[in-house]
Short mmCIF file of C-alpha atoms in Angstrom, two decimals:
data_model
loop_
_atom_site.label_atom_id
_atom_site.label_comp_id
_atom_site.label_asym_id
_atom_site.label_seq_id
_atom_site.Cartn_x
_atom_site.Cartn_y
_atom_site.Cartn_z
CA MET A 1 3.69 21.34 16.00
CA ARG A 2 6.33 20.42 13.40
CA PHE A 3 6.97 16.94 12.03
CA ARG A 4 8.03 15.16 8.85
CA ALA A 5 5.61 14.15 6.11
CA ALA A 6 5.76 12.99 2.50
CA VAL A 7 4.37 15.86 0.41
CA LEU A 8 3.18 15.49 -3.19
CA ARG A 9 3.59 18.85 -4.92
CA SER A 10 2.82 17.96 -8.54
CA TYR A 11 0.87 15.25 -10.31
CA THR A 12 3.97 13.98 -12.12
CA GLY A 13 6.65 14.77 -9.52
CA ARG A 14 8.22 12.72 -6.77
CA PHE A 15 7.15 12.84 -3.13
CA THR A 16 9.38 15.06 -0.98
CA VAL A 17 9.83 14.25 2.69
CA GLU A 18 9.83 17.62 4.43
CA GLU A 19 8.81 19.41 7.58
CA VAL A 20 5.15 20.36 7.90
CA VAL A 21 3.32 22.39 10.52
CA LEU A 22 0.12 21.62 12.38
CA LYS A 23 -1.05 24.96 13.75
CA GLU A 24 -3.65 23.62 16.19
CA GLY A 25 -4.00 20.51 18.30
CA PRO A 26 -7.07 18.27 18.34
CA ALA A 27 -10.43 19.95 18.71
CA GLU A 28 -13.40 18.30 20.36
CA GLY A 29 -13.95 14.91 18.78
CA GLU A 30 -10.44 14.71 17.33
CA ILE A 31 -7.24 12.91 18.28
CA LEU A 32 -3.59 13.33 17.37
CA VAL A 33 -1.97 10.02 16.43
CA ARG A 34 1.74 9.24 16.25
CA ILE A 35 1.87 7.11 13.12
CA ALA A 36 3.62 3.76 13.47
CA GLY A 37 2.93 2.63 9.91
CA CYS A 38 0.82 3.60 6.92
CA GLY A 39 -0.08 1.42 3.95
CA MET A 40 0.25 2.74 0.42
CA CYS A 41 -2.98 2.18 -1.48
CA ARG A 42 -3.80 2.51 -5.18
CA THR A 43 -6.28 5.21 -4.20
CA ASP A 44 -3.39 7.34 -2.93
CA LEU A 45 -1.54 6.97 -6.21
CA ALA A 46 -4.70 7.65 -8.24
CA VAL A 47 -4.37 11.31 -7.21
CA ARG A 48 -1.74 11.53 -9.94
CA ARG A 49 -4.42 10.72 -12.53
CA SER A 50 -7.07 13.05 -11.12
CA ALA A 51 -6.51 15.71 -13.81
CA GLY A 52 -6.31 18.49 -11.27
CA ARG A 53 -9.45 17.52 -9.34
CA SER A 54 -7.38 16.72 -6.22
CA PRO A 55 -5.71 19.86 -4.84
CA LEU A 56 -1.95 19.90 -4.39
CA PRO A 57 0.36 20.19 -2.56
CA ALA A 58 -0.95 17.52 -0.24
CA VAL A 59 0.02 14.85 2.24
CA LEU A 60 -1.60 11.59 1.16
CA GLY A 61 -1.93 8.31 3.07
CA HIS A 62 -5.14 6.78 4.40
CA GLU A 63 -4.14 3.41 5.88
CA GLY A 64 -2.54 4.71 9.05
CA ALA A 65 -2.11 3.08 12.43
CA GLY A 66 -0.34 4.27 15.54
CA VAL A 67 -0.59 5.50 19.10
CA VAL A 68 -2.81 8.27 20.43
CA ALA A 69 -0.58 11.19 21.44
CA GLU A 70 -3.28 13.72 22.39
CA THR A 71 -7.07 13.84 22.53
CA GLY A 72 -9.65 16.55 22.12
CA GLY A 73 -11.29 15.62 25.41
CA PRO A 74 -13.04 12.69 27.06
CA GLY A 75 -15.78 12.67 24.43
CA THR A 76 -13.46 10.92 21.99
CA GLY A 77 -13.67 7.68 23.97
CA LEU A 78 -9.91 7.28 23.55
CA ARG A 79 -6.94 7.95 25.80
CA VAL A 80 -3.32 8.88 25.29
CA GLY A 81 -1.37 5.68 24.67
CA ASP A 82 -4.20 3.77 23.00
CA HIS A 83 -3.22 1.87 19.86
CA VAL A 84 -5.52 2.65 16.95
CA VAL A 85 -6.14 1.78 13.30
CA LEU A 86 -7.42 4.67 11.18
CA SER A 87 -10.13 4.11 8.59
CA PHE A 88 -12.26 6.28 6.33
CA ASP A 89 -14.14 9.26 7.77
CA SER A 90 -17.92 9.63 8.02
CA CYS A 91 -20.27 12.19 9.53
CA GLY A 92 -22.07 9.89 11.99
CA HIS A 93 -25.47 11.56 11.69
CA CYS A 94 -26.79 11.13 8.14
CA ARG A 95 -29.32 8.39 7.36
CA ASN A 96 -26.69 5.93 6.13
CA CYS A 97 -24.35 6.47 9.07
CA LEU A 98 -27.24 5.96 11.47
CA GLY A 99 -28.19 2.87 9.48
CA ALA A 100 -24.73 1.32 10.10
CA VAL A 101 -23.47 1.81 6.53
CA PRO A 102 -20.94 4.65 7.04
CA ALA A 103 -19.14 3.85 3.77
CA TYR A 104 -22.18 5.38 2.04
CA CYS A 105 -22.18 8.52 4.20
CA ASP A 106 -23.83 11.50 2.53
CA SER A 107 -20.63 13.49 3.18
CA PHE A 108 -18.15 10.78 2.16
CA ALA A 109 -16.63 12.78 -0.70
CA SER A 110 -16.20 16.02 1.24
CA LEU A 111 -14.78 14.26 4.31
CA ASN A 112 -12.41 11.94 2.50
CA LEU A 113 -11.42 13.52 -0.80
CA PHE A 114 -9.96 16.76 0.64
CA GLY A 115 -13.29 18.57 0.50
CA GLY A 116 -11.73 21.64 -1.09
CA ARG A 117 -9.09 23.93 0.34
CA GLU A 118 -11.54 25.76 2.59
CA THR A 119 -12.04 22.80 4.93
CA ASP A 120 -9.45 22.89 7.72
CA ALA A 121 -6.74 23.92 5.25
CA ALA A 122 -5.34 26.72 7.40
CA ARG A 123 -4.48 24.24 10.17
CA PHE A 124 -1.93 22.40 8.01
CA THR A 125 0.95 24.10 6.19
CA ASP A 126 4.46 23.46 4.96
CA ALA A 127 7.48 24.87 6.80
CA ALA A 128 7.23 28.13 4.85
CA GLY A 129 3.60 28.64 5.87
CA ALA A 130 2.04 27.70 2.51
CA GLU A 131 -1.24 25.85 2.86
CA LEU A 132 -1.42 22.11 2.26
CA ALA A 133 -4.64 20.46 1.15
CA PRO A 134 -6.97 19.38 3.98
CA ARG A 135 -6.54 15.89 5.34
CA TRP A 136 -6.84 13.08 2.84
CA PHE A 137 -9.46 10.46 3.81
CA GLY A 138 -9.62 12.18 7.17
CA GLN A 139 -5.95 11.27 7.81
CA SER A 140 -3.03 12.42 5.61
CA SER A 141 -0.98 9.74 7.31
CA PHE A 142 2.15 9.59 5.11
CA ALA A 143 3.60 11.43 8.07
CA GLU A 144 4.94 11.11 11.59
CA TYR A 145 1.63 12.38 13.02
CA ALA A 146 -1.97 12.61 11.84
CA LEU A 147 -4.84 14.68 13.22
CA VAL A 148 -8.04 12.68 12.76
CA SER A 149 -11.63 12.44 13.85
CA ALA A 150 -11.94 9.99 16.72
CA ARG A 151 -14.88 8.50 14.82
CA ASN A 152 -12.57 6.93 12.24
CA ALA A 153 -10.09 5.52 14.78
CA VAL A 154 -10.52 1.95 16.01
CA ARG A 155 -8.81 0.89 19.25
CA VAL A 156 -6.83 -2.35 18.94
CA ASP A 157 -4.98 -4.65 21.30
CA PRO A 158 -1.56 -3.13 22.12
CA ALA A 159 -0.03 -6.60 21.85
CA LEU A 160 -0.63 -6.51 18.08
CA PRO A 161 2.10 -5.19 15.69
CA VAL A 162 0.52 -1.78 15.24
CA GLU A 163 2.97 -0.72 12.53
CA LEU A 164 1.48 -3.41 10.24
CA LEU A 165 -2.21 -2.85 10.96
CA GLY A 166 -2.92 0.25 8.85
CA PRO A 167 -4.03 -1.59 5.68
CA LEU A 168 -6.86 -3.13 7.73
CA GLY A 169 -8.42 0.33 7.63
CA CYS A 170 -8.96 0.35 3.86
CA GLY A 171 -7.46 -2.12 1.37
CA PHE A 172 -7.74 -5.30 3.40
CA LEU A 173 -11.03 -4.10 4.93
CA THR A 174 -12.45 -3.58 1.42
CA GLY A 175 -11.64 -7.06 0.13
CA ALA A 176 -12.53 -8.92 3.29
CA GLY A 177 -15.67 -6.86 3.85
CA ALA A 178 -16.98 -7.62 0.37
CA VAL A 179 -16.93 -11.33 1.23
CA LEU A 180 -17.92 -11.21 4.90
CA ASN A 181 -20.38 -8.28 4.86
CA ALA A 182 -21.79 -7.79 1.36
CA PHE A 183 -21.94 -11.49 0.43
CA ARG A 184 -22.01 -13.06 3.89
CA ALA A 185 -20.28 -16.03 2.28
CA GLY A 186 -19.98 -19.25 4.25
CA PRO A 187 -19.42 -22.99 3.98
CA GLY A 188 -20.79 -24.39 0.74
CA ASP A 189 -20.57 -21.08 -1.10
CA THR A 190 -18.26 -20.43 -4.04
CA VAL A 191 -16.40 -17.15 -4.51
CA ALA A 192 -14.41 -16.05 -7.58
CA VAL A 193 -11.96 -13.19 -7.06
CA PHE A 194 -10.82 -11.31 -10.16
CA GLY A 195 -7.52 -9.55 -9.48
CA ALA A 196 -5.12 -10.86 -6.82
CA GLY A 197 -3.66 -7.62 -5.54
CA ALA A 198 -3.96 -6.45 -1.95
CA VAL A 199 -7.76 -6.11 -2.05
CA GLY A 200 -8.28 -9.34 -3.98
CA LEU A 201 -6.01 -11.38 -1.74
CA ALA A 202 -7.83 -10.03 1.32
CA ALA A 203 -11.04 -11.29 -0.29
CA VAL A 204 -9.39 -14.68 -0.84
CA MET A 205 -8.25 -14.90 2.80
CA ALA A 206 -11.69 -13.91 4.06
CA ALA A 207 -13.48 -16.40 1.80
CA THR A 208 -11.17 -19.19 2.92
CA ALA A 209 -11.67 -18.22 6.57
CA ALA A 210 -15.44 -18.30 5.99
CA GLY A 211 -15.24 -21.84 4.60
CA ALA A 212 -16.09 -20.97 1.00
CA THR A 213 -14.53 -22.56 -2.07
CA THR A 214 -12.49 -19.84 -3.74
CA VAL A 215 -11.04 -19.29 -7.21
CA ALA A 216 -8.50 -16.49 -7.76
CA VAL A 217 -8.03 -15.05 -11.24
CA ASP A 218 -4.98 -13.00 -12.21
CA ARG A 219 -2.35 -12.73 -14.93
CA HIS A 220 0.64 -12.68 -12.55
CA ALA A 221 1.98 -16.06 -11.38
CA ARG A 222 3.50 -14.59 -8.20
CA ARG A 223 0.16 -13.24 -7.02
CA LEU A 224 -1.60 -16.47 -7.89
CA ALA A 225 0.98 -18.25 -5.75
CA PHE A 226 -0.08 -16.09 -2.81
CA ALA A 227 -3.73 -16.88 -3.53
CA GLU A 228 -3.02 -20.60 -3.62
CA ARG A 229 -1.12 -20.33 -0.33
CA PHE A 230 -4.21 -18.68 1.16
CA GLY A 231 -6.50 -21.50 0.05
CA ALA A 232 -7.73 -20.45 -3.39
CA ILE A 233 -7.67 -22.38 -6.65
CA PRO A 234 -5.37 -20.29 -8.90
CA LEU A 235 -6.50 -19.49 -12.42
CA GLN A 236 -4.34 -17.54 -14.85
CA VAL A 237 -5.97 -15.13 -17.29
CA THR A 238 -5.65 -16.28 -20.90
CA SER A 239 -7.10 -15.03 -24.14
CA SER A 240 -10.32 -17.05 -24.10
CA GLY A 241 -12.56 -19.41 -22.18
CA LEU A 242 -12.15 -17.82 -18.75
CA PRO A 243 -15.84 -18.00 -17.68
CA ASP A 244 -16.05 -21.66 -18.70
CA ARG A 245 -12.96 -22.50 -16.64
CA VAL A 246 -14.35 -20.72 -13.58
CA ARG A 247 -17.68 -22.53 -13.93
CA ARG A 248 -15.93 -25.90 -14.14
CA LEU A 249 -13.92 -25.17 -11.01
CA THR A 250 -17.01 -24.02 -9.08
CA ASP A 251 -19.41 -26.82 -10.06
CA GLY A 252 -21.54 -24.80 -12.44
CA GLY A 253 -20.60 -21.25 -11.54
CA ALA A 254 -19.66 -19.08 -8.59
CA GLN A 255 -22.37 -17.79 -6.30
CA TYR A 256 -20.31 -14.66 -5.66
CA ALA A 257 -17.58 -12.83 -7.54
CA VAL A 258 -15.45 -9.81 -6.64
CA ASP A 259 -13.83 -7.68 -9.32
CA THR A 260 -10.89 -5.58 -8.14
CA THR A 261 -9.55 -4.72 -11.60
CA GLY A 262 -12.02 -2.28 -13.14
CA SER A 263 -11.46 -4.06 -16.46
CA VAL A 264 -14.61 -4.07 -18.60
CA GLN A 265 -13.67 -7.41 -20.19
CA LEU A 266 -13.00 -9.08 -16.84
CA ILE A 267 -16.24 -7.71 -15.41
CA ASN A 268 -18.13 -9.33 -18.27
CA ASP A 269 -16.15 -12.54 -17.74
CA ALA A 270 -16.98 -12.42 -14.03
CA LEU A 271 -20.71 -12.10 -14.76
CA ARG A 272 -20.55 -15.06 -17.14
CA SER A 273 -18.76 -17.04 -14.42
CA LEU A 274 -21.72 -16.75 -12.04
CA ARG A 275 -24.39 -19.35 -11.50
CA PRO A 276 -28.05 -18.23 -11.74
CA THR A 277 -28.86 -15.64 -9.01
CA GLY A 278 -25.13 -15.00 -8.57
CA HIS A 279 -23.86 -11.64 -7.36
CA LEU A 280 -20.86 -9.71 -8.71
CA GLY A 281 -19.45 -6.98 -6.49
CA LEU A 282 -17.26 -4.23 -7.98
CA VAL A 283 -14.76 -2.65 -5.61
CA ALA A 284 -12.54 -0.81 -8.10
CA ARG A 285 -13.35 2.58 -9.54
CA LEU A 286 -14.26 2.45 -13.23
CA HIS A 287 -12.40 4.80 -15.57
CA THR A 288 -14.38 3.97 -18.71
CA ALA A 289 -18.00 3.29 -19.55
CA LEU A 290 -19.14 -0.18 -18.50
CA SER A 291 -20.64 -1.96 -21.49
CA LEU A 292 -22.25 -5.28 -20.55
CA GLU A 293 -22.43 -8.03 -23.14
CA PRO A 294 -25.83 -9.58 -23.97
CA GLY A 295 -26.81 -12.34 -21.61
CA THR A 296 -24.48 -11.41 -18.75
CA LEU A 297 -27.34 -10.41 -16.43
CA ASP A 298 -29.72 -13.20 -17.38
CA ARG A 299 -31.21 -15.66 -14.87
CA GLY A 300 -31.19 -13.47 -11.82
CA ARG A 301 -27.53 -12.49 -11.91
CA ARG A 302 -26.85 -9.06 -10.47
CA ILE A 303 -24.05 -6.54 -10.15
CA SER A 304 -23.42 -3.89 -7.52
CA HIS A 305 -20.70 -1.57 -6.31
CA ILE A 306 -19.27 -2.28 -2.85
CA CYS A 307 -17.63 0.66 -1.08
CA GLU A 308 -15.12 0.02 1.72
CA GLY A 309 -16.38 -3.54 2.10
CA ASP A 310 -19.78 -2.34 3.41
CA ALA A 311 -17.87 -2.16 6.68
CA VAL A 312 -18.40 -0.60 10.05
CA PRO A 313 -14.66 -0.35 10.80
CA SER A 314 -15.08 -0.65 14.56
CA LEU A 315 -16.71 -4.05 14.00
CA LEU A 316 -14.77 -5.49 11.06
CA ILE A 317 -11.23 -4.48 12.07
CA PRO A 318 -11.38 -6.39 15.41
CA ARG A 319 -12.84 -9.36 13.54
CA LEU A 320 -9.92 -9.34 11.11
CA THR A 321 -7.29 -9.01 13.84
CA ALA A 322 -8.90 -11.94 15.68
CA LEU A 323 -8.75 -14.01 12.49
CA TRP A 324 -5.07 -13.03 12.11
CA GLN A 325 -4.32 -14.10 15.68
CA ALA A 326 -5.99 -17.43 14.89
CA GLY A 327 -3.78 -17.86 11.80
CA ARG A 328 -6.74 -17.51 9.43
CA PHE A 329 -6.12 -14.06 7.90
CA PRO A 330 -2.32 -13.82 7.35
CA PHE A 331 -2.30 -10.33 5.86
CA ASP A 332 1.18 -9.66 7.22
CA GLN A 333 2.60 -11.97 4.54
CA LEU A 334 1.63 -9.40 1.90
CA ILE A 335 3.43 -6.46 3.55
CA ARG A 336 6.87 -5.01 2.91
CA THR A 337 7.90 -2.09 5.10
CA TYR A 338 9.80 0.99 3.94
CA PRO A 339 11.13 3.96 5.90
CA LEU A 340 9.06 7.09 5.23
CA ALA A 341 12.13 8.54 3.48
CA ASP A 342 11.82 5.74 0.87
CA VAL A 343 8.28 6.66 -0.15
CA ASN A 344 9.27 7.00 -3.83
CA GLU A 345 10.85 3.53 -3.81
CA ALA A 346 7.65 2.13 -2.30
CA GLU A 347 5.59 3.74 -5.06
CA ARG A 348 7.96 2.42 -7.74
CA ASP A 349 7.88 -1.12 -6.33
CA SER A 350 4.10 -0.99 -6.13
CA ASP A 351 3.83 0.15 -9.76
CA LEU A 352 6.20 -2.60 -10.89
CA GLY A 353 4.31 -5.26 -8.94
CA CYS A 354 7.37 -6.07 -6.81
CA VAL A 355 5.32 -5.72 -3.63
CA VAL A 356 1.64 -6.35 -2.86
CA LYS A 357 1.26 -3.92 0.03
CA PRO A 358 3.97 -1.35 0.87
CA VAL A 359 3.79 0.09 4.38
CA LEU A 360 5.66 3.28 5.25
CA VAL A 361 7.15 3.32 8.74
CA PRO A 362 8.03 6.81 10.05
#
């Protein structure tokens, strides 16, 4: 099967939209999905900074959504024509998967981060027959079609705008899941969100929907305006006094905080913003050593990493679409769509902060 995909051939080069070849259809437990839209996530773009650890050439994209075009048999639980959102892959049989925490699957790295060229590589080539890296996050959905495990596909209502739903499979799921799953925030709770990008604004929307008082911290006025629209108290980063300002706005300190920035200074500020027994969740990958200042973990405060919002996608994605239908999780306001051919413009706009969540529409 031949179709178009955005291929990244070098860590510093542009994406090229070209014909690729899928040599085999779906095996047992797999489905072929015609992609209606795929979000562009910072994790996709981080491949450029992987210092050769991510094999190229590759088709990236891991926030896909679309329509099932073919199935690997009745065991998938899906049928041709079903609308699906694609999320991260997991094995389904390790201790964590069986314990309903698939984001901590024992095989997460091998299933989602290419897993090396030996894994399924021969099934996916460019038009000249040269191998492309195995599917990225179980998807490689910067493309017209994606071959995925049925396990990481979530059926959704066909009345929903499927071309916009892909970011619910990762970025929006991560932010919302941190609040709704890891913290279980509710009325009377206070949540501080550090970084008002796509993940942070999803956390803001989820906290507001849950009835929590929310403070959003960022340096960009435009993103703080989004946060305020979604119910948060906006707070601009300045050179000093940030923890004190958060504590004043949250009546003595936030019970929960989410850091989406990976900034060591902001992580320390977030810890100092917590009330006693408060919990800081990190959702961004750290690129430097995390040095905590004295006193930041006093009085029962704690810090943890939250992967993929601690989510079971088949449970959280329907919850988020129901909140959207009720007008309580307006994620569509963060999206700007681009034709697949404009993938490089989408990346540029994302880097410049001109758009919160680009979505590529084949």
